[in-house]
Amino acid sequence: MPEIFDEIVVGLGAMGSATVYQLAQRGRSVLGLEQFSPAHDKGSSHGSSRIIRQAYYEDPSYVPIVLRAYELWERLQADTGSDLLCLTGGLMIGPPESEVVSGSIRSTQTYGLPHEILNAGDIRRRFSPFTPQNEEIALYEAKAGFLRPEECIRQHLAQASKNGAQLHFEEPVVSWTAQVSGDGVTVTTQRGTYHARHLILSSGPWAPEILAALNLPIAVYRRIMFWFDPAGGIAPFLPEHFPIYLWEPKGEGSFYGFPASDGPKGGVKVALHTGNEKCTPDSIDRNIRKDDESAMRAAIANRIPSLNGTVVDARTCMYTMTPDEHFIIDAHPDYPQISIATGFSGHGFKFSSVVGEILADLAINGRTDHDISLFSRRRFQTARA
Ligand SMILES: Cc1cc2nc3c(=O)[nH]c(=O)nc-3n(C[C@H](O)[C@H](O)[C@H](O)COP(=O)(O)OP(=O)(O)OC[C@H]3O[C@@H](n4cnc5c(N)ncnc54)[C@H](O)[C@@H]3O)c2cc1C
């Protein structure tokens, strides 16, 4: 008789690593399959830092789950003694009517989150590298900061292994089948065939391929992360006094950045949050082009002029976008024994700890106490209901 796992997780990036961790902690027999190495740099979860924040401008219903994500990150950090989460404070900057500012204020009002509203003069005085327009304001929250994504993934994987999960790397999944609704799955890789009661597909920007039959409206976009050696010196950008920020200038795409931290080559990270260049993980242009750099410099030149120095590093990354930029976490329409987690739309990492908890709940109980109604695939009329 072949071994039948309780769960197989395909893709051990941000979401998959948290899921195998949660499942193994609950005593499940779990197999994780990943086509590359642990915490690799070919998907969506590399680049040394990811913003975490509570006053969620995208929708207030993210607030309870992000608060749970904080708890889980803090627990993982305490259990492993690793450095995962750095709270620096965060600024959401833009005109008062911008989504980033007005949406963040809405979330603080809905959930009573502590925050301050700063006018342009306050921003300049407290955070000297920023030179906002007079009509721009910011919501400041002390509990924002950043996670170290590669270390988060490594620790989730290490703890999962410690609790008995079998994790296979460099083993691409070629296909999966589920013959009968509710009755297990078979997964075929380049090395073997495996059976399980439940399958979790957390394959990031590869999801459009592996879920092609579902016709979900998800699309993958190329994004660039830049690290600058600040023209005005590094001191004003140190995390002791420089926050993470998200800036939505009037009529332009938004961008975001971090204090000086420890990217592979040092420097201060900044990136555009918007852009229209579609790609696939195979077709993405991983070279950094002149137009990438000029678009980045155009965003910061008049807003954070002292940052606009030499580029010390730049890397591509991928966003897997849904039309409304909310996630998809749901059961497969034909096979309740398959869960899908995709479409994290460039803001999923901070949630990965709690997404692991949700996916483990769905696999084991078929339901979760977290409110995930916003993430239903049924909201897309074009997708199969
Ligand atoms: C530049 C950039 C900046 C971002 N900034 C933030 C931020 O500040 N805050 C935030 O919260 N979020 C941010 N995000 C978004 C966040 O990083 C993503 O939403 C999240 O990492 C997605 O995780 P994932 O597990 O879906 O994908 P991934 O981490 O890419 O994992 C998918 C995994 O599946 C594997 N896989 C795929 N197909 C197969 C197969 N057939 N067989 C085996 N393995 C397979 C892949 O190799 C990969 O390891 C950012 C993303 C980018 C690109």
Coordinates of N, CA, C and O and ligand atoms in Angstrom, one line a residue, residues 10-16 33-36 40 43-45 50-51 171-173 202-206 210 223 225 256 258 317-319 344 346-350, ligand 1:
V10 N 1.6 22.1 -2.4 CA 2.4 22.3 -3.6 C 2.9 23.8 -3.6 O 2.0 24.7 -3.7
G11 N 4.2 24.0 -3.5 CA 4.8 25.4 -3.4 C 5.1 25.7 -2.0 O 4.2 25.9 -1.2
L12 N 6.4 25.8 -1.7 CA 6.8 26.2 -0.3 C 7.4 27.5 -0.2 O 8.5 27.8 0.3
G13 N 6.7 28.5 -0.8 CA 7.1 29.9 -0.7 C 6.4 30.5 0.6 O 6.4 29.8 1.6
A14 N 6.0 31.7 0.6 CA 5.4 32.4 1.8 C 4.3 31.6 2.3 O 4.3 31.2 3.5
M15 N 3.3 31.3 1.5 CA 2.0 30.7 2.0 C 2.2 29.2 2.3 O 1.8 28.7 3.3
G16 N 2.9 28.5 1.4 CA 3.1 27.0 1.6 C 4.0 26.7 2.8 O 3.7 25.8 3.5
L33 N 6.0 20.0 -1.4 CA 6.7 19.9 -2.6 C 7.1 21.2 -3.2 O 6.2 22.1 -3.4
E34 N 8.3 21.4 -3.5 CA 8.8 22.7 -4.0 C 9.8 22.5 -5.1 O 10.7 21.7 -5.0
Q35 N 9.6 23.3 -6.2 CA 10.4 23.1 -7.4 C 11.8 23.6 -7.2 O 12.7 23.2 -7.9
F36 N 12.0 24.6 -6.3 CA 13.3 25.2 -6.2 C 13.8 24.9 -4.8 O 13.3 24.1 -4.0
H40 N 14.1 30.6 -2.1 CA 14.7 31.0 -3.3 C 14.3 32.4 -3.8 O 13.4 33.0 -3.2
G43 N 10.5 33.7 -7.2 CA 9.1 33.8 -7.1 C 8.7 35.2 -6.6 O 9.1 36.2 -7.3
S44 N 7.9 35.3 -5.5 CA 7.4 36.5 -5.0 C 7.8 36.9 -3.6 O 7.3 37.9 -3.0
S45 N 8.7 36.1 -3.0 CA 9.0 36.3 -1.6 C 10.4 36.5 -1.2 O 10.8 36.2 -0.1
R50 N 9.7 42.9 3.8 CA 8.3 43.0 3.4 C 7.6 43.9 4.5 O 7.7 43.6 5.7
I51 N 6.8 44.9 4.0 CA 6.1 45.7 4.9 C 5.0 44.9 5.7 O 4.3 44.1 5.1
E171 N 11.9 19.6 -6.6 CA 11.0 18.6 -7.1 C 9.8 19.2 -7.7 O 8.7 19.3 -7.0
P172 N 9.8 19.6 -8.9 CA 8.6 20.3 -9.5 C 7.4 19.3 -9.6 O 7.6 18.1 -10.0
V173 N 6.3 19.8 -9.3 CA 5.0 19.0 -9.5 C 4.6 19.2 -11.0 O 4.6 20.3 -11.5
S202 N -0.5 26.3 -3.4 CA 0.0 27.6 -2.9 C 1.2 27.9 -3.8 O 2.3 28.0 -3.3
S203 N 1.0 28.0 -5.1 CA 2.1 28.1 -6.0 C 2.4 29.5 -6.6 O 3.1 29.6 -7.6
G204 N 1.9 30.5 -5.9 CA 2.4 31.9 -6.2 C 2.2 32.2 -7.6 O 1.1 32.0 -8.2
P205 N 3.2 32.9 -8.3 CA 3.0 33.3 -9.7 C 2.9 32.2 -10.7 O 2.6 32.4 -11.8
W206 N 3.1 30.9 -10.2 CA 2.9 29.8 -11.1 C 1.4 29.3 -11.1 O 1.0 28.4 -11.8
I210 N -1.0 26.2 -13.0 CA -1.4 25.0 -12.3 C -3.0 25.0 -12.1 O -3.6 23.9 -11.9
R223 N 7.7 43.3 -11.2 CA 8.0 44.5 -10.4 C 9.5 44.5 -10.1 O 10.2 43.5 -10.1
M225 N 12.6 45.9 -7.4 CA 13.0 46.4 -6.1 C 14.4 47.1 -6.3 O 15.3 46.4 -6.9
Y256 N 6.8 52.6 -2.4 CA 6.9 52.3 -0.9 C 8.4 52.1 -0.7 O 9.2 51.8 -1.6
F258 N 11.6 51.4 2.7 CA 12.1 50.8 4.0 C 13.2 51.6 4.5 O 13.9 52.3 3.8
C317 N 10.8 40.9 -9.2 CA 9.9 40.1 -8.4 C 8.5 40.0 -9.1 O 8.4 40.7 -10.1
M318 N 7.6 39.2 -8.7 CA 6.3 39.1 -9.4 C 5.1 39.3 -8.4 O 5.2 38.8 -7.3
Y319 N 4.1 40.1 -8.9 CA 2.9 40.2 -8.2 C 1.9 39.3 -8.9 O 1.8 39.4 -10.2
F344 N -2.4 37.0 -4.4 CA -2.0 37.9 -3.2 C -1.7 39.3 -3.6 O -1.4 40.1 -2.7
G346 N 0.4 41.5 -4.5 CA 1.5 42.4 -4.1 C 1.4 42.8 -2.6 O 2.1 43.7 -2.2
H347 N 0.5 42.2 -1.8 CA 0.4 42.6 -0.4 C 0.2 41.4 0.5 O -0.3 41.6 1.6
G348 N 0.6 40.2 0.1 CA 0.2 39.0 0.8 C 1.2 38.6 1.9 O 0.9 37.9 2.8
F349 N 2.5 39.0 1.8 CA 3.5 38.4 2.7 C 3.2 38.5 4.1 O 3.3 37.5 4.9
K350 N 2.8 39.7 4.6 CA 2.6 40.0 6.0 C 1.5 39.0 6.6 O 1.5 38.7 7.7
Ligands
LIG1 C1 8.6 43.4 -5.1 C2 7.6 42.8 -4.1 C3 7.3 43.5 -3.0 C4 6.3 43.1 -2.1 N1 6.1 43.8 -0.9 C5 5.2 43.3 0.0 C6 5.1 43.9 1.2 O1 5.9 44.9 1.5 N2 4.3 43.4 2.1 C7 3.5 42.3 1.9 O2 2.7 41.9 2.7 N3 3.6 41.7 0.7 C8 4.4 42.2 -0.3 N4 4.6 41.5 -1.5 C9 3.7 40.4 -1.8 C10 4.1 39.1 -1.2 O3 5.5 39.0 -1.2 C11 3.4 38.0 -1.9 O4 2.0 38.2 -1.9 C12 3.7 36.6 -1.3 O5 5.1 36.5 -1.1 C13 3.2 35.5 -2.2 O6 3.5 34.3 -1.6 P1 3.2 32.9 -2.4 O7 3.4 31.8 -1.4 O8 1.8 33.0 -3.0 O9 4.2 32.9 -3.6 P2 5.7 32.4 -3.5 O10 6.4 32.8 -2.3 O11 6.4 32.8 -4.8 O12 5.6 30.8 -3.5 C14 5.1 30.0 -4.5 C15 6.0 28.8 -4.5 O13 5.4 27.7 -5.3 C16 6.5 27.1 -5.9 N5 5.9 26.3 -7.1 C17 5.2 26.8 -8.1 N6 4.8 25.9 -8.9 C18 5.3 24.7 -8.5 C19 5.3 23.4 -9.0 N7 4.7 23.1 -10.1 N8 5.9 22.5 -8.2 C20 6.6 22.8 -7.1 N9 6.7 24.0 -6.6 C21 6.0 25.0 -7.3 C22 7.4 28.2 -6.3 O14 8.7 27.7 -6.7 C23 7.4 29.1 -5.1 O15 8.4 28.7 -4.2 C24 5.6 41.9 -2.4 C25 5.9 41.2 -3.5 C26 6.9 41.6 -4.4 C27 7.1 40.8 -5.6

